[in-house]
Amino acid sequence: MPADVPALPTAELHVHIEGTLEPELAFRLAERNGVRLRHAGLEELRRAYSFSDLPSFLDLYYELTAVLLQPRDFTDLAEAYLATAAAQGVRHAEVFVDPQAHLGRGVPLEVVLDGLAEAFRTAEERHGLSARLIVSFLRDRDPAEAEALVPRLRPWHDVVIGVGLDSAEVGFPPEPFARAYALAADDGLHRVAHAGEEGPPEYVVGALDRLGVERIDHGIRSLEAPALVARLAEEQIGLTVCPLSNVALRCVDDLADHPLRRMLQAGLRATVNSDDPAYFGGYLHDNTAAVTRALGLTADERRVLAENSFRTSFLPEPEQARHLAELAATGA
Ligand code: HPA
Ligand code: ZN
């Protein structure tokens, strides 16, 4: 972890648990479960971590889920993320999981959610951070699957606090998921969606207007639409920005061109997050430190990013206030 930029207490609001699968753990789980990976060894797998766009990344991301078969695999995956996140200043995490990716390869929902819940329910005592799950629907699959999934989440509502929308974006607008989101709202779940990562600003508008989302994941392409920027600023919609992901998936050419600072200057409620840290070169603070160096972010801007993370989280108000007070006490 870089030492020259201090790690502030922060909430992580955009990280996919499957995207925290480090190559070493993938091989360990493959061996434990007798799964053969296509890659001969660690070095070869690491070399595969080079992507041209979102779909090229998703191919490997879904392929490696093959090693996750038993509840304890999911528990071990979550434990590893929680330990690393805590060491990077994360005090609260709202973590995506893609149940359809596992159901589709014959792994039952109980295996996934019981396994993750085991680690999430004890995160506070074991790692000093609170952690909740957001179940993401796969936007490149039939929306009827998403609708069927919503009532099945009820046994885990103590840890599953919301629904999201991820996977291949271009060509998969948000509107067909309106019914799934309405069902989730009826069940008291929060709602977020990936939009404006590779897809156009219209997908951000669609997610807000048709899905009723409370925040937008990525949203960087919103900057192409001035009226949308004005609306996001006016309504203070949270945007979970993932700088290293944007470069790794070539949504942004170079970190020095990343729009994060422009987003802050436009009055948008942006936060920094890691997305798929095992694949994109770093966890939360690695992202903050890298973008700080590339853009020359000031200490004030970093404090605002950390404040935004708690204000944009789904933590109850008193919990947000407690974290904001801790942040203020650091003198940042
Ligand atoms: N975008 C869309 N879907 C995803 C991502 C992402 O960055 N990571 C995992 N699923
Ligand atoms: Zn994401």
Coordinates of C-alpha atoms in Angstrom, one line a residue, residues 52-264:
S52 CA -9.3 -4.6 -24.2
D53 CA -12.7 -3.7 -22.9
L54 CA -15.4 -4.8 -20.5
P55 CA -16.5 -8.0 -22.3
S56 CA -12.9 -9.2 -22.6
F57 CA -12.6 -8.9 -18.8
L58 CA -15.9 -10.5 -18.1
D59 CA -14.9 -13.6 -20.0
L60 CA -12.1 -14.3 -17.5
Y61 CA -14.1 -13.1 -14.5
Y62 CA -16.9 -15.6 -15.2
E63 CA -14.4 -18.3 -16.1
L64 CA -12.6 -18.2 -12.8
T65 CA -15.9 -18.4 -10.8
A66 CA -15.6 -22.1 -11.6
V67 CA -13.4 -22.6 -8.5
L68 CA -16.2 -21.4 -6.2
L69 CA -18.2 -24.4 -5.3
Q70 CA -18.8 -24.8 -1.6
P71 CA -20.0 -22.3 1.1
R72 CA -16.5 -22.1 2.6
D73 CA -15.1 -21.1 -0.8
F74 CA -17.3 -18.0 -0.7
T75 CA -16.5 -17.5 3.0
D76 CA -12.7 -17.6 2.3
L77 CA -13.1 -15.2 -0.6
A78 CA -15.0 -12.7 1.5
E79 CA -12.6 -13.1 4.4
A80 CA -9.7 -12.3 2.2
Y81 CA -11.4 -9.2 0.8
L82 CA -12.5 -7.9 4.2
A83 CA -9.0 -8.3 5.7
T84 CA -7.4 -6.4 2.8
A85 CA -10.1 -3.7 2.7
A86 CA -9.8 -3.1 6.4
A87 CA -6.0 -2.6 6.0
Q88 CA -6.8 0.0 3.3
G89 CA -9.0 2.2 5.5
V90 CA -12.4 0.8 4.6
R91 CA -14.8 1.1 7.5
H92 CA -17.9 0.0 5.7
A93 CA -18.3 -2.0 2.5
E94 CA -21.4 -2.5 0.3
V95 CA -20.3 -5.4 -1.9
F96 CA -21.8 -6.8 -5.1
V97 CA -22.4 -10.4 -5.8
D98 CA -23.6 -12.0 -9.0
P99 CA -25.8 -15.0 -8.0
Q100 CA -26.9 -15.7 -11.5
A101 CA -23.3 -16.4 -12.5
H102 CA -23.3 -19.2 -9.9
L103 CA -26.9 -20.5 -10.4
G104 CA -26.1 -20.8 -14.1
R105 CA -23.3 -23.2 -13.4
G106 CA -25.3 -25.3 -10.9
V107 CA -24.2 -23.7 -7.6
P108 CA -27.3 -23.1 -5.4
L109 CA -28.2 -19.7 -4.0
E110 CA -27.8 -21.0 -0.4
V111 CA -24.2 -22.0 -1.1
V112 CA -23.4 -18.5 -2.3
L113 CA -25.3 -16.4 0.2
D114 CA -24.7 -18.6 3.3
G115 CA -21.0 -18.7 2.5
L116 CA -20.7 -15.0 2.1
A117 CA -23.0 -14.2 5.0
E118 CA -20.8 -16.3 7.3
A119 CA -18.0 -13.8 6.8
F120 CA -20.1 -10.7 6.5
R121 CA -22.0 -11.2 9.7
T122 CA -18.8 -11.3 11.7
A123 CA -16.9 -8.6 9.8
E124 CA -17.2 -6.1 12.5
E125 CA -15.6 -8.3 15.2
R126 CA -13.0 -9.9 13.0
H127 CA -11.9 -7.0 10.8
G128 CA -13.4 -3.8 12.3
L129 CA -15.6 -2.9 9.3
S130 CA -19.3 -3.4 8.6
A131 CA -20.2 -5.2 5.4
R132 CA -23.4 -5.7 3.4
L133 CA -24.2 -7.3 0.1
I134 CA -25.9 -5.9 -3.0
V135 CA -27.2 -8.6 -5.3
S136 CA -26.5 -7.6 -8.9
F137 CA -28.7 -8.7 -11.8
L138 CA -26.9 -9.7 -15.0
R139 CA -28.1 -7.2 -17.6
D140 CA -27.2 -9.5 -20.5
R141 CA -29.6 -12.2 -19.3
D142 CA -33.4 -12.4 -19.3
P143 CA -34.9 -9.8 -16.9
A144 CA -37.4 -12.6 -15.9
E145 CA -34.5 -14.3 -14.1
A146 CA -33.9 -11.1 -12.1
E147 CA -37.6 -10.8 -11.2
A148 CA -37.6 -14.5 -10.0
L149 CA -34.5 -13.8 -7.8
V150 CA -35.9 -11.0 -5.8
P151 CA -38.3 -12.9 -3.5
R152 CA -35.6 -15.7 -3.0
L153 CA -33.4 -13.1 -1.3
R154 CA -35.7 -12.7 1.7
P155 CA -33.9 -15.2 4.0
W156 CA -30.8 -13.0 3.8
H157 CA -32.2 -9.5 4.2
D158 CA -30.0 -8.9 7.2
V159 CA -27.0 -8.9 4.9
V160 CA -28.5 -8.3 1.5
I161 CA -29.5 -4.7 1.5
G162 CA -30.0 -3.9 -2.2
V163 CA -30.0 -4.8 -5.8
G164 CA -27.7 -3.7 -8.7
L165 CA -27.2 -4.2 -12.4
D166 CA -23.9 -5.3 -13.9
S167 CA -22.2 -7.3 -16.7
A168 CA -21.9 -6.3 -20.4
E169 CA -23.4 -2.9 -20.7
V170 CA -23.4 -1.8 -24.4
G171 CA -26.6 -3.0 -26.0
F172 CA -28.2 -3.8 -22.7
P173 CA -30.1 -0.7 -21.5
P174 CA -31.6 -0.6 -18.0
E175 CA -35.3 -0.2 -18.9
P176 CA -36.2 -4.0 -19.2
F177 CA -35.3 -4.4 -15.5
A178 CA -38.0 -1.9 -14.3
R179 CA -40.2 -4.7 -13.0
A180 CA -37.3 -6.4 -11.1
Y181 CA -36.4 -3.1 -9.5
A182 CA -40.0 -2.4 -8.6
L183 CA -40.2 -5.8 -6.9
A184 CA -37.0 -5.1 -5.0
A185 CA -38.3 -1.7 -3.9
D186 CA -41.5 -3.5 -2.6
D187 CA -39.2 -5.8 -0.6
G188 CA -37.5 -2.8 1.0
L189 CA -34.2 -3.2 -0.9
H190 CA -32.0 -0.3 -2.0
R191 CA -31.4 0.1 -5.7
V192 CA -28.3 1.0 -7.7
A193 CA -27.1 0.2 -11.2
H194 CA -24.0 0.3 -13.3
A195 CA -24.5 2.9 -16.1
G196 CA -22.3 5.1 -18.1
E197 CA -19.2 3.0 -17.8
E198 CA -19.0 1.9 -21.4
G199 CA -22.7 2.7 -22.2
P200 CA -24.1 6.1 -23.1
P201 CA -25.4 8.8 -20.8
E202 CA -28.9 7.7 -21.8
Y203 CA -28.4 4.6 -19.7
V204 CA -27.8 6.7 -16.6
V205 CA -31.0 8.6 -17.3
G206 CA -32.9 5.3 -17.8
A207 CA -31.5 3.9 -14.5
L208 CA -32.6 7.0 -12.6
D209 CA -36.1 7.4 -14.2
R210 CA -37.1 3.8 -14.9
L211 CA -35.3 1.8 -12.2
G212 CA -35.5 4.5 -9.4
V213 CA -31.9 4.0 -8.5
E214 CA -30.4 5.8 -5.5
R215 CA -26.9 6.0 -6.9
I216 CA -25.1 5.2 -10.1
D217 CA -22.1 2.9 -10.5
H218 CA -19.4 4.4 -12.6
G219 CA -21.4 7.1 -14.4
I220 CA -18.3 8.6 -16.0
R221 CA -19.9 9.0 -19.4
S222 CA -22.5 11.3 -17.8
L223 CA -20.0 14.1 -18.5
E224 CA -20.9 13.9 -22.2
A225 CA -24.4 15.2 -21.3
P226 CA -24.5 18.7 -19.7
A227 CA -28.2 18.4 -18.7
L228 CA -27.5 15.2 -17.0
V229 CA -24.5 16.6 -15.1
A230 CA -26.7 19.5 -13.9
R231 CA -29.3 17.0 -12.7
L232 CA -26.8 14.7 -10.9
A233 CA -25.3 17.7 -9.2
E234 CA -28.7 19.2 -8.2
E235 CA -30.0 15.9 -6.8
Q236 CA -26.6 14.9 -5.3
I237 CA -26.8 11.4 -6.8
G238 CA -23.8 9.4 -5.6
L239 CA -21.5 8.1 -8.3
T240 CA -19.2 5.2 -7.5
V241 CA -16.2 5.9 -9.6
C242 CA -13.4 3.2 -10.1
P243 CA -10.3 4.8 -11.6
L244 CA -8.0 1.8 -12.0
S245 CA -10.9 -0.2 -13.5
N246 CA -11.6 2.6 -16.1
V247 CA -8.0 2.4 -17.3
A248 CA -7.7 -1.4 -17.2
L249 CA -10.9 -1.7 -19.3
R250 CA -9.9 1.2 -21.6
C251 CA -12.9 3.4 -20.8
V252 CA -10.2 6.0 -20.0
D253 CA -6.9 6.1 -21.9
D254 CA -4.7 7.1 -19.1
L255 CA -5.1 7.8 -15.4
A256 CA -3.9 11.4 -16.1
D257 CA -7.0 11.8 -18.3
H258 CA -9.4 10.4 -15.7
P259 CA -12.5 12.6 -15.2
L260 CA -12.7 12.3 -11.4
R261 CA -11.5 15.8 -10.7
R262 CA -13.8 17.3 -13.3
M263 CA -16.6 15.4 -11.7
L264 CA -15.8 16.9 -8.3

